Amino acid sequence: MVRPTHAVVDLDGLAVNYRTIRALLEAGAVGSAPRIIAVIKANAYGHGAARVARALEREADARSALPPMLACADIEEGVELRAAGVKAPILVFGALSVSDLDGVFAHDLTPTVSSPFAARALDQAAAARDVRLRVHLKIDTGMNRFGFRHDNLRATLPAVLRSPHLVVEAVYTHFGTAEDRAHPLFERQRTRFEAVRAAAAELGLAGVWWHAANSAALLRDRRTWYDAVRPGLLLYGVAPPPLDPDLRLRPVMSLRSRVVAVKGMRPGETAGYGGCFVADRPLRVALVPAGYADGLDLRLAGRGTVLVGGVRTSILAVSMDSMVVDVTGVDADPGDEVVLLGPQKADLIAARDVAVAIGTVPHEILCRIGTRIERTYNS
Ligand SMILES: *Cc1c(COP(=O)(O)O)cnc(C)c1O
């Protein structure tokens, strides 16, 4: 049984996007193109991490390219990927608590070391198992999130480099404002990371790879590509607004439903909780069985649109399990397809436009698509 509201995940589209990013990197790189670290945290932004990971592995195999590295948020996500048979190297971005380190060793995950404390804990855990553990070091260049502060590495880095059971494979940072060309932090972070490279070399760190670019930085500045790039959003076919690159990306996720009822509203009547929408003229409205429990934000009322019969219709009210849309003058009947995200006829509801309409980022639009929405895959 498939609920009327369901997601269709276009894995062919994902592969196309991966190739498009690869081609962009190959065309723009000075020397060899950077490796892609495919970011599949948060269940691959709601697309289904195991399916996405296996599709990316197949894509790399088919083209005998360097296997992609995958990245997830925590050890548990990495363990799930391994349980699904994923063989590619997996980088874990997030904070490591001492209690869950087992998974790193049992499932061959590459942890991020973000603090002197984490370095000591991992070194001891590796010593106890008599292994040497490959890690990536995270540098905080200005987001004030995970990472060693960029400005006192002389105090913190030597101990990490001396850890007998840790092998530093890579060093990375993360940008907080790469999509915003007007914000000065991006350039500040970039130059700080350059200074980190110089300082690390002086401290004897050599032969490691460097990475920094999320989707926005990748699009915006080739100098951030280094040895690897970490796109998430772009893989799913969405460019981070306001950047509008000339890339043919295919939106991977579409969210579809069906009209369950059509009715009339009279002027002065309201729709939704709190009487949030007031009709100012006679309207024909359709009820769609998808609401905020499915990840369709309440703020879409009055701001969002859906496609019915290829026509854009306004969302009037959103509740937990349903929404009311304005189909006045539109040929809409019970059973007709409604597109909440993705293409229908010549039009497209793009995650980036939805995000802009309600003042958030496309990542949130995708990740929030609820667990009760069944995903179907096209390959
Ligand atoms: C989520 C994340 C990314 C990917 O970001 P996009 O904007 O989706 O490309 C890259 N690096 C880190 C550390 C992240 O947490």
mmCIF file of C-alpha atoms and ligand atoms in Angstrom:
data_model
loop_
_atom_site.group_PDB
_atom_site.id
_atom_site.type_symbol
_atom_site.label_atom_id
_atom_site.label_comp_id
_atom_site.label_asym_id
_atom_site.label_seq_id
_atom_site.Cartn_x
_atom_site.Cartn_y
_atom_site.Cartn_z
ATOM 1 C CA MET A 1 0.000 0.000 0.000
ATOM 2 C CA VAL A 2 1.378 3.389 -0.931
ATOM 3 C CA ARG A 3 -0.108 6.493 0.664
ATOM 4 C CA PRO A 4 -1.260 9.130 -1.790
ATOM 5 C CA THR A 5 1.545 11.372 -0.567
ATOM 6 C CA HIS A 6 4.845 9.776 -1.478
ATOM 7 C CA ALA A 7 8.327 10.729 -2.590
ATOM 8 C CA VAL A 8 9.966 9.596 -5.793
ATOM 9 C CA VAL A 9 13.755 9.558 -5.653
ATOM 10 C CA ASP A 10 15.415 9.756 -9.051
ATOM 11 C CA LEU A 11 18.672 7.844 -8.609
ATOM 12 C CA ASP A 12 19.494 8.290 -12.297
ATOM 13 C CA GLY A 13 19.234 12.020 -11.671
ATOM 14 C CA LEU A 14 21.601 11.633 -8.732
ATOM 15 C CA ALA A 15 24.132 9.904 -10.987
ATOM 16 C CA VAL A 16 23.745 12.666 -13.572
ATOM 17 C CA ASN A 17 24.370 15.305 -10.902
ATOM 18 C CA TYR A 18 27.439 13.422 -9.677
ATOM 19 C CA ARG A 19 28.793 13.357 -13.253
ATOM 20 C CA THR A 20 27.967 17.029 -13.722
ATOM 21 C CA ILE A 21 29.914 17.948 -10.586
ATOM 22 C CA ARG A 22 32.778 15.678 -11.686
ATOM 23 C CA ALA A 23 32.857 17.382 -15.094
ATOM 24 C CA LEU A 24 32.853 20.837 -13.509
ATOM 25 C CA LEU A 25 35.786 19.836 -11.302
ATOM 26 C CA GLU A 26 37.683 18.265 -14.174
ATOM 27 C CA ALA A 27 37.184 21.313 -16.359
ATOM 28 C CA GLY A 28 38.144 23.785 -13.667
ATOM 29 C CA ALA A 29 40.941 22.071 -11.790
ATOM 30 C CA VAL A 30 44.539 23.097 -12.068
ATOM 31 C CA GLY A 31 46.184 19.672 -12.176
ATOM 32 C CA SER A 32 44.146 16.671 -11.184
ATOM 33 C CA ALA A 33 40.537 17.203 -10.213
ATOM 34 C CA PRO A 34 39.667 17.053 -6.529
ATOM 35 C CA ARG A 35 38.035 13.954 -5.170
ATOM 36 C CA ILE A 36 34.343 14.120 -4.285
ATOM 37 C CA ILE A 37 33.303 13.470 -0.712
ATOM 38 C CA ALA A 38 29.572 12.884 -1.187
ATOM 39 C CA VAL A 39 27.672 14.188 1.800
ATOM 40 C CA ILE A 40 24.892 11.798 2.714
ATOM 41 C CA LYS A 41 24.223 12.778 6.317
ATOM 42 C CA ALA A 42 20.667 12.990 7.661
ATOM 43 C CA ASN A 43 19.521 10.019 5.597
ATOM 44 C CA ALA A 44 21.043 11.626 2.502
ATOM 45 C CA TYR A 45 19.042 14.809 3.046
ATOM 46 C CA GLY A 46 15.913 12.704 3.293
ATOM 47 C CA HIS A 47 16.543 10.730 0.093
ATOM 48 C CA GLY A 48 17.535 7.464 1.798
ATOM 49 C CA ALA A 49 21.226 7.148 2.705
ATOM 50 C CA ALA A 50 21.741 3.478 1.828
ATOM 51 C CA ARG A 51 20.132 3.765 -1.614
ATOM 52 C CA VAL A 52 21.991 6.972 -2.381
ATOM 53 C CA ALA A 53 25.312 5.530 -1.194
ATOM 54 C CA ARG A 54 24.944 2.400 -3.296
ATOM 55 C CA ALA A 55 23.945 4.421 -6.348
ATOM 56 C CA LEU A 56 27.058 6.579 -5.951
ATOM 57 C CA GLU A 57 29.244 3.506 -5.541
ATOM 58 C CA ARG A 58 27.783 2.002 -8.715
ATOM 59 C CA GLU A 59 28.348 5.247 -10.570
ATOM 60 C CA ALA A 60 31.994 5.377 -9.536
ATOM 61 C CA ASP A 61 32.531 1.691 -10.380
ATOM 62 C CA ALA A 62 30.958 2.080 -13.791
ATOM 63 C CA ARG A 63 33.367 4.846 -14.655
ATOM 64 C CA SER A 64 36.311 3.284 -12.789
ATOM 65 C CA ALA A 65 36.805 6.608 -11.119
ATOM 66 C CA LEU A 66 38.352 7.038 -7.724
ATOM 67 C CA PRO A 67 35.672 5.706 -5.383
ATOM 68 C CA PRO A 68 33.767 8.511 -3.783
ATOM 69 C CA MET A 69 34.273 9.004 -0.122
ATOM 70 C CA LEU A 70 30.979 9.336 1.691
ATOM 71 C CA ALA A 71 30.333 11.562 4.670
ATOM 72 C CA CYS A 72 27.743 11.257 7.383
ATOM 73 C CA ALA A 73 26.970 13.106 10.578
ATOM 74 C CA ASP A 74 27.560 10.535 13.279
ATOM 75 C CA ILE A 75 28.804 7.042 13.955
ATOM 76 C CA GLU A 76 25.289 5.599 13.973
ATOM 77 C CA GLU A 77 24.676 6.802 10.431
ATOM 78 C CA GLY A 78 27.972 5.260 9.367
ATOM 79 C CA VAL A 79 27.103 1.934 10.985
ATOM 80 C CA GLU A 80 23.786 1.893 9.127
ATOM 81 C CA LEU A 81 25.566 2.407 5.827
ATOM 82 C CA ARG A 82 27.925 -0.475 6.523
ATOM 83 C CA ALA A 83 24.958 -2.665 7.501
ATOM 84 C CA ALA A 84 23.494 -1.869 4.080
ATOM 85 C CA GLY A 85 26.644 -3.186 2.435
ATOM 86 C CA VAL A 86 28.349 0.103 1.620
ATOM 87 C CA LYS A 87 32.075 -0.421 1.053
ATOM 88 C CA ALA A 88 33.277 3.109 0.259
ATOM 89 C CA PRO A 89 35.325 4.998 2.834
ATOM 90 C CA ILE A 90 33.023 6.866 5.220
ATOM 91 C CA LEU A 91 33.985 10.099 6.948
ATOM 92 C CA VAL A 92 32.053 10.958 10.114
ATOM 93 C CA PHE A 93 31.715 14.722 10.527
ATOM 94 C CA GLY A 94 30.246 15.016 13.967
ATOM 95 C CA ALA A 95 31.365 15.143 17.543
ATOM 96 C CA LEU A 96 32.523 11.840 18.966
ATOM 97 C CA SER A 97 31.420 10.949 22.409
ATOM 98 C CA VAL A 98 33.684 8.531 24.209
ATOM 99 C CA SER A 99 30.961 5.920 24.644
ATOM 100 C CA ASP A 100 30.210 5.244 21.003
ATOM 101 C CA LEU A 101 33.736 4.885 19.646
ATOM 102 C CA ASP A 102 33.366 1.141 19.143
ATOM 103 C CA GLY A 103 31.493 1.646 15.892
ATOM 104 C CA VAL A 104 34.462 3.475 14.394
ATOM 105 C CA PHE A 105 36.636 0.398 14.713
ATOM 106 C CA ALA A 106 34.024 -2.282 14.166
ATOM 107 C CA HIS A 107 32.733 -0.665 10.970
ATOM 108 C CA ASP A 108 35.837 0.939 9.529
ATOM 109 C CA LEU A 109 34.686 4.555 9.755
ATOM 110 C CA THR A 110 36.981 7.549 9.455
ATOM 111 C CA PRO A 111 36.278 9.882 12.353
ATOM 112 C CA THR A 112 36.793 13.600 12.505
ATOM 113 C CA VAL A 113 39.014 14.795 15.312
ATOM 114 C CA SER A 114 37.752 18.178 16.433
ATOM 115 C CA SER A 115 39.458 18.764 19.756
ATOM 116 C CA PRO A 116 42.517 17.744 21.782
ATOM 117 C CA PHE A 117 40.169 15.764 24.032
ATOM 118 C CA ALA A 118 38.763 13.773 21.106
ATOM 119 C CA ALA A 119 42.284 13.110 19.843
ATOM 120 C CA ARG A 120 43.322 11.652 23.192
ATOM 121 C CA ALA A 121 40.169 9.528 23.470
ATOM 122 C CA LEU A 122 40.609 8.120 19.973
ATOM 123 C CA ASP A 123 44.304 7.530 20.422
ATOM 124 C CA GLN A 124 43.618 5.550 23.595
ATOM 125 C CA ALA A 125 40.792 3.604 21.974
ATOM 126 C CA ALA A 126 43.050 2.732 19.037
ATOM 127 C CA ALA A 127 45.872 1.781 21.397
ATOM 128 C CA ALA A 128 43.556 -0.549 23.301
ATOM 129 C CA ARG A 129 42.781 -2.337 20.034
ATOM 130 C CA ASP A 130 46.372 -2.185 18.898
ATOM 131 C CA VAL A 131 45.527 -0.480 15.608
ATOM 132 C CA ARG A 132 46.403 2.785 13.912
ATOM 133 C CA LEU A 133 43.333 4.806 13.061
ATOM 134 C CA ARG A 134 42.998 7.113 10.072
ATOM 135 C CA VAL A 135 41.365 10.421 11.027
ATOM 136 C CA HIS A 136 40.526 13.792 9.504
ATOM 137 C CA LEU A 137 41.325 16.880 11.551
ATOM 138 C CA LYS A 138 38.724 19.617 11.647
ATOM 139 C CA ILE A 139 39.804 23.230 11.920
ATOM 140 C CA ASP A 140 37.412 25.927 13.071
ATOM 141 C CA THR A 141 38.161 28.936 10.895
ATOM 142 C CA GLY A 142 35.222 31.011 12.027
ATOM 143 C CA MET A 143 31.985 29.085 12.385
ATOM 144 C CA ASN A 144 32.627 28.448 16.067
ATOM 145 C CA ARG A 145 31.375 24.957 15.766
ATOM 146 C CA PHE A 146 33.459 21.777 15.601
ATOM 147 C CA GLY A 147 37.175 22.055 15.194
ATOM 148 C CA PHE A 148 40.521 23.118 16.601
ATOM 149 C CA ARG A 149 40.733 26.887 16.681
ATOM 150 C CA HIS A 150 42.691 28.063 13.660
ATOM 151 C CA ASP A 151 44.773 30.508 15.711
ATOM 152 C CA ASN A 152 46.426 28.271 18.289
ATOM 153 C CA LEU A 153 47.450 25.187 16.367
ATOM 154 C CA ARG A 154 51.007 25.600 17.589
ATOM 155 C CA ALA A 155 49.671 24.746 21.032
ATOM 156 C CA THR A 156 47.272 21.970 20.050
ATOM 157 C CA LEU A 157 48.538 20.260 16.912
ATOM 158 C CA PRO A 158 51.889 18.814 18.079
ATOM 159 C CA ALA A 159 50.196 16.480 20.579
ATOM 160 C CA VAL A 160 47.872 15.178 17.876
ATOM 161 C CA LEU A 161 50.756 14.605 15.495
ATOM 162 C CA ARG A 162 52.621 12.724 18.198
ATOM 163 C CA SER A 163 49.645 10.420 18.926
ATOM 164 C CA PRO A 164 51.134 7.027 18.107
ATOM 165 C CA HIS A 165 47.851 5.414 17.101
ATOM 166 C CA LEU A 166 46.378 8.202 14.964
ATOM 167 C CA VAL A 167 47.206 8.746 11.302
ATOM 168 C CA VAL A 168 46.088 12.126 10.016
ATOM 169 C CA GLU A 169 44.759 11.471 6.527
ATOM 170 C CA ALA A 170 43.266 14.909 5.876
ATOM 171 C CA VAL A 171 42.634 18.335 7.350
ATOM 172 C CA TYR A 172 39.470 20.277 6.707
ATOM 173 C CA THR A 173 37.337 23.256 7.556
ATOM 174 C CA HIS A 174 33.773 24.306 6.809
ATOM 175 C CA PHE A 175 32.399 27.605 5.530
ATOM 176 C CA GLY A 176 29.493 29.341 7.189
ATOM 177 C CA THR A 177 28.548 31.902 4.549
ATOM 178 C CA ALA A 178 29.788 30.633 1.179
ATOM 179 C CA GLU A 179 26.517 31.331 -0.645
ATOM 180 C CA ASP A 180 26.490 34.962 0.471
ATOM 181 C CA ARG A 181 28.830 36.953 -1.723
ATOM 182 C CA ALA A 182 28.388 40.066 0.384
ATOM 183 C CA HIS A 183 29.439 38.441 3.653
ATOM 184 C CA PRO A 184 33.090 38.998 4.611
ATOM 185 C CA LEU A 185 33.404 35.782 6.637
ATOM 186 C CA PHE A 186 33.942 33.533 3.609
ATOM 187 C CA GLU A 187 37.132 35.274 2.535
ATOM 188 C CA ARG A 188 38.286 35.518 6.136
ATOM 189 C CA GLN A 189 37.777 31.761 6.607
ATOM 190 C CA ARG A 190 39.528 31.013 3.340
ATOM 191 C CA THR A 191 42.634 33.004 4.214
ATOM 192 C CA ARG A 192 42.689 31.569 7.727
ATOM 193 C CA PHE A 193 42.655 28.069 6.239
ATOM 194 C CA GLU A 194 45.569 29.040 4.012
ATOM 195 C CA ALA A 195 47.445 30.168 7.122
ATOM 196 C CA VAL A 196 46.582 26.837 8.757
ATOM 197 C CA ARG A 197 48.165 25.011 5.823
ATOM 198 C CA ALA A 198 51.357 26.956 6.267
ATOM 199 C CA ALA A 199 51.402 26.483 10.037
ATOM 200 C CA ALA A 200 50.692 22.759 9.744
ATOM 201 C CA ALA A 201 53.565 22.332 7.309
ATOM 202 C CA GLU A 202 55.897 24.120 9.723
ATOM 203 C CA LEU A 203 54.748 21.775 12.467
ATOM 204 C CA GLY A 204 55.710 18.812 10.313
ATOM 205 C CA LEU A 205 52.344 17.761 8.925
ATOM 206 C CA ALA A 206 52.895 16.501 5.381
ATOM 207 C CA GLY A 207 51.331 14.155 2.867
ATOM 208 C CA VAL A 208 47.764 14.847 3.951
ATOM 209 C CA TRP A 209 44.887 15.981 1.810
ATOM 210 C CA TRP A 210 42.975 19.166 2.417
ATOM 211 C CA HIS A 211 39.301 19.896 1.955
ATOM 212 C CA ALA A 212 36.972 22.798 2.610
ATOM 213 C CA ALA A 213 34.249 23.281 0.002
ATOM 214 C CA ASN A 214 30.569 22.605 0.528
ATOM 215 C CA SER A 215 28.281 23.058 -2.495
ATOM 216 C CA ALA A 216 28.295 26.840 -2.291
ATOM 217 C CA ALA A 217 32.060 27.202 -1.936
ATOM 218 C CA LEU A 218 32.599 24.659 -4.713
ATOM 219 C CA LEU A 219 30.486 26.797 -7.043
ATOM 220 C CA ARG A 220 31.896 30.052 -5.923
ATOM 221 C CA ASP A 221 35.642 29.764 -5.602
ATOM 222 C CA ARG A 222 37.999 27.220 -7.142
ATOM 223 C CA ARG A 223 40.643 28.098 -4.623
ATOM 224 C CA THR A 224 38.603 26.161 -2.051
ATOM 225 C CA TRP A 225 38.730 22.897 -3.981
ATOM 226 C CA TYR A 226 42.089 21.644 -2.690
ATOM 227 C CA ASP A 227 42.299 17.837 -2.794
ATOM 228 C CA ALA A 228 38.628 17.089 -2.214
ATOM 229 C CA VAL A 229 35.268 18.842 -2.177
ATOM 230 C CA ARG A 230 32.222 18.013 -0.060
ATOM 231 C CA PRO A 231 29.002 18.656 -1.959
ATOM 232 C CA GLY A 232 25.713 17.685 -0.404
ATOM 233 C CA LEU A 233 22.970 19.852 -1.837
ATOM 234 C CA LEU A 234 24.345 19.849 -5.405
ATOM 235 C CA LEU A 235 24.247 16.063 -5.537
ATOM 236 C CA TYR A 236 20.546 16.214 -4.857
ATOM 237 C CA GLY A 237 20.122 18.592 -7.754
ATOM 238 C CA VAL A 238 19.719 21.823 -5.847
ATOM 239 C CA ALA A 239 21.999 24.852 -6.061
ATOM 240 C CA PRO A 240 22.201 26.859 -2.851
ATOM 241 C CA PRO A 241 20.375 30.177 -3.317
ATOM 242 C CA PRO A 242 21.117 32.871 -4.197
ATOM 243 C CA LEU A 243 23.874 31.245 -6.280
ATOM 244 C CA ASP A 244 22.471 30.354 -9.665
ATOM 245 C CA PRO A 245 25.108 28.386 -11.533
ATOM 246 C CA ASP A 246 24.862 27.446 -15.149
ATOM 247 C CA LEU A 247 24.766 23.720 -14.338
ATOM 248 C CA ARG A 248 22.196 21.225 -15.506
ATOM 249 C CA LEU A 249 21.259 19.679 -12.220
ATOM 250 C CA ARG A 250 18.349 17.292 -11.870
ATOM 251 C CA PRO A 251 16.265 17.624 -8.730
ATOM 252 C CA VAL A 252 16.417 14.118 -7.277
ATOM 253 C CA MET A 253 13.479 14.253 -4.895
ATOM 254 C CA SER A 254 9.927 14.848 -5.931
ATOM 255 C CA LEU A 255 6.990 14.795 -3.585
ATOM 256 C CA ARG A 256 3.631 13.860 -4.988
ATOM 257 C CA SER A 257 0.120 13.504 -3.684
ATOM 258 C CA ARG A 258 -3.472 13.487 -4.903
ATOM 259 C CA VAL A 259 -6.474 15.704 -4.454
ATOM 260 C CA VAL A 260 -8.813 13.991 -1.978
ATOM 261 C CA ALA A 261 -11.704 16.487 -2.092
ATOM 262 C CA VAL A 262 -12.745 19.671 -3.850
ATOM 263 C CA LYS A 263 -15.213 22.149 -2.386
ATOM 264 C CA GLY A 264 -16.412 25.728 -2.556
ATOM 265 C CA MET A 265 -15.662 28.543 -0.125
ATOM 266 C CA ARG A 266 -17.749 31.683 0.204
ATOM 267 C CA PRO A 267 -16.380 35.181 0.736
ATOM 268 C CA GLY A 268 -15.636 35.824 4.412
ATOM 269 C CA GLU A 269 -15.187 32.136 5.244
ATOM 270 C CA THR A 270 -11.903 30.973 6.681
ATOM 271 C CA ALA A 271 -9.739 27.913 6.136
ATOM 272 C CA GLY A 272 -7.341 26.265 8.545
ATOM 273 C CA TYR A 273 -6.583 26.515 12.257
ATOM 274 C CA GLY A 274 -6.930 29.946 13.729
ATOM 275 C CA GLY A 275 -8.916 31.003 10.687
ATOM 276 C CA CYS A 276 -5.588 31.825 9.134
ATOM 277 C CA PHE A 277 -6.907 32.216 5.612
ATOM 278 C CA VAL A 278 -9.940 34.386 4.839
ATOM 279 C CA ALA A 279 -11.583 34.121 1.406
ATOM 280 C CA ASP A 280 -12.234 37.524 -0.175
ATOM 281 C CA ARG A 281 -14.236 36.051 -3.039
ATOM 282 C CA PRO A 282 -15.865 32.744 -3.968
ATOM 283 C CA LEU A 283 -13.177 30.098 -4.246
ATOM 284 C CA ARG A 284 -12.811 26.508 -5.230
ATOM 285 C CA VAL A 285 -10.363 24.722 -2.951
ATOM 286 C CA ALA A 286 -8.795 21.280 -2.929
ATOM 287 C CA LEU A 287 -7.775 19.222 0.047
ATOM 288 C CA VAL A 288 -4.371 17.515 -0.221
ATOM 289 C CA PRO A 289 -3.378 14.855 2.335
ATOM 290 C CA ALA A 290 0.052 16.226 3.228
ATOM 291 C CA GLY A 291 0.823 18.491 6.153
ATOM 292 C CA TYR A 292 3.480 19.593 8.576
ATOM 293 C CA ALA A 293 3.859 16.060 9.948
ATOM 294 C CA ASP A 294 5.111 15.232 6.466
ATOM 295 C CA GLY A 295 7.606 18.097 6.624
ATOM 296 C CA LEU A 296 5.486 20.692 4.829
ATOM 297 C CA ASP A 297 6.122 23.776 6.850
ATOM 298 C CA LEU A 298 3.263 25.765 8.370
ATOM 299 C CA ARG A 299 4.830 28.886 6.914
ATOM 300 C CA LEU A 300 3.946 27.639 3.429
ATOM 301 C CA ALA A 301 0.401 28.907 4.028
ATOM 302 C CA GLY A 302 0.133 32.062 1.946
ATOM 303 C CA ARG A 303 3.684 31.632 0.605
ATOM 304 C CA GLY A 304 3.972 28.263 -1.089
ATOM 305 C CA THR A 305 2.528 26.785 -4.256
ATOM 306 C CA VAL A 306 1.800 23.300 -5.575
ATOM 307 C CA LEU A 307 1.152 22.040 -9.091
ATOM 308 C CA VAL A 308 -2.209 20.613 -10.105
ATOM 309 C CA GLY A 309 -2.625 19.717 -13.761
ATOM 310 C CA GLY A 310 0.545 21.675 -14.487
ATOM 311 C CA VAL A 311 -0.918 24.846 -12.960
ATOM 312 C CA ARG A 312 0.598 26.610 -9.963
ATOM 313 C CA THR A 313 -1.929 26.943 -7.178
ATOM 314 C CA SER A 314 -1.485 28.690 -3.843
ATOM 315 C CA ILE A 315 -1.311 26.904 -0.514
ATOM 316 C CA LEU A 316 -3.931 28.573 1.695
ATOM 317 C CA ALA A 317 -3.630 26.619 4.945
ATOM 318 C CA VAL A 318 -1.415 23.827 6.297
ATOM 319 C CA SER A 319 -2.319 21.524 9.152
ATOM 320 C CA MET A 320 -0.713 18.381 10.542
ATOM 321 C CA ASP A 321 -1.935 15.906 7.939
ATOM 322 C CA SER A 322 -3.407 18.000 5.171
ATOM 323 C CA MET A 323 -3.390 21.277 3.346
ATOM 324 C CA VAL A 324 -5.927 23.401 1.503
ATOM 325 C CA VAL A 325 -4.960 24.786 -1.893
ATOM 326 C CA ASP A 326 -6.733 27.252 -4.144
ATOM 327 C CA VAL A 327 -7.884 25.565 -7.365
ATOM 328 C CA THR A 328 -10.270 28.319 -8.461
ATOM 329 C CA GLY A 329 -10.398 28.201 -12.267
ATOM 330 C CA VAL A 330 -8.228 25.089 -12.378
ATOM 331 C CA ASP A 331 -9.409 21.780 -13.713
ATOM 332 C CA ALA A 332 -8.948 19.758 -10.516
ATOM 333 C CA ASP A 333 -10.861 16.721 -9.340
ATOM 334 C CA PRO A 334 -10.466 14.168 -6.590
ATOM 335 C CA GLY A 335 -7.736 11.738 -7.583
ATOM 336 C CA ASP A 336 -5.774 14.262 -9.624
ATOM 337 C CA GLU A 337 -2.045 14.378 -9.024
ATOM 338 C CA VAL A 338 -0.634 17.200 -6.900
ATOM 339 C CA VAL A 339 3.080 17.968 -7.006
ATOM 340 C CA LEU A 340 4.508 19.497 -3.844
ATOM 341 C CA LEU A 341 8.132 19.296 -4.964
ATOM 342 C CA GLY A 342 9.483 18.449 -8.397
ATOM 343 C CA PRO A 343 8.218 18.650 -11.977
ATOM 344 C CA GLN A 344 4.739 18.426 -13.433
ATOM 345 C CA LYS A 345 4.099 19.163 -17.114
ATOM 346 C CA ALA A 346 6.247 22.168 -18.008
ATOM 347 C CA ASP A 347 6.591 23.542 -14.477
ATOM 348 C CA LEU A 348 8.683 22.637 -11.448
ATOM 349 C CA ILE A 349 8.412 23.273 -7.728
ATOM 350 C CA ALA A 350 12.079 23.693 -6.801
ATOM 351 C CA ALA A 351 13.311 23.097 -3.246
ATOM 352 C CA ARG A 352 15.374 26.266 -3.452
ATOM 353 C CA ASP A 353 12.337 28.389 -4.284
ATOM 354 C CA VAL A 354 10.338 26.811 -1.475
ATOM 355 C CA ALA A 355 13.220 27.561 0.902
ATOM 356 C CA VAL A 356 13.442 31.183 -0.171
ATOM 357 C CA ALA A 357 9.655 31.581 0.134
ATOM 358 C CA ILE A 358 9.687 30.631 3.807
ATOM 359 C CA GLY A 359 13.064 32.004 4.790
ATOM 360 C CA THR A 360 15.062 28.835 5.198
ATOM 361 C CA VAL A 361 17.677 26.782 3.312
ATOM 362 C CA PRO A 362 16.879 24.016 0.793
ATOM 363 C CA HIS A 363 18.657 21.519 3.037
ATOM 364 C CA GLU A 364 15.886 21.933 5.592
ATOM 365 C CA ILE A 365 13.123 21.502 3.012
ATOM 366 C CA LEU A 366 14.624 18.179 1.914
ATOM 367 C CA CYS A 367 15.632 16.800 5.324
ATOM 368 C CA ARG A 368 12.276 17.458 6.867
ATOM 369 C CA ILE A 369 10.283 15.316 4.467
ATOM 370 C CA GLY A 370 8.765 13.063 7.065
ATOM 371 C CA THR A 371 9.376 9.451 7.952
ATOM 372 C CA ARG A 372 5.824 8.421 7.092
ATOM 373 C CA ILE A 373 6.393 9.435 3.480
ATOM 374 C CA GLU A 374 7.295 6.348 1.536
ATOM 375 C CA ARG A 375 10.212 6.775 -0.872
ATOM 376 C CA THR A 376 10.165 4.957 -4.165
ATOM 377 C CA TYR A 377 13.258 4.684 -6.330
ATOM 378 C CA ASN A 378 13.489 4.743 -10.061
ATOM 379 C CA SER A 379 16.461 2.390 -10.367
HETATM 380 C C1 LIG B 1 26.512 19.304 5.409
HETATM 381 C C2 LIG B 1 27.949 19.519 5.177
HETATM 382 C C3 LIG B 1 28.461 19.668 3.873
HETATM 383 C C4 LIG B 1 27.592 19.745 2.633
HETATM 384 O O1 LIG B 1 26.942 20.977 2.560
HETATM 385 P P1 LIG B 1 26.057 21.375 1.261
HETATM 386 O O2 LIG B 1 25.696 22.789 1.516
HETATM 387 O O3 LIG B 1 24.866 20.474 1.308
HETATM 388 O O4 LIG B 1 26.897 21.144 0.089
HETATM 389 C C5 LIG B 1 29.835 19.760 3.730
HETATM 390 N N1 LIG B 1 30.648 19.724 4.795
HETATM 391 C C6 LIG B 1 30.201 19.605 6.067
HETATM 392 C C7 LIG B 1 31.167 19.578 7.198
HETATM 393 C C8 LIG B 1 28.838 19.512 6.302
HETATM 394 O O5 LIG B 1 28.396 19.398 7.551
#
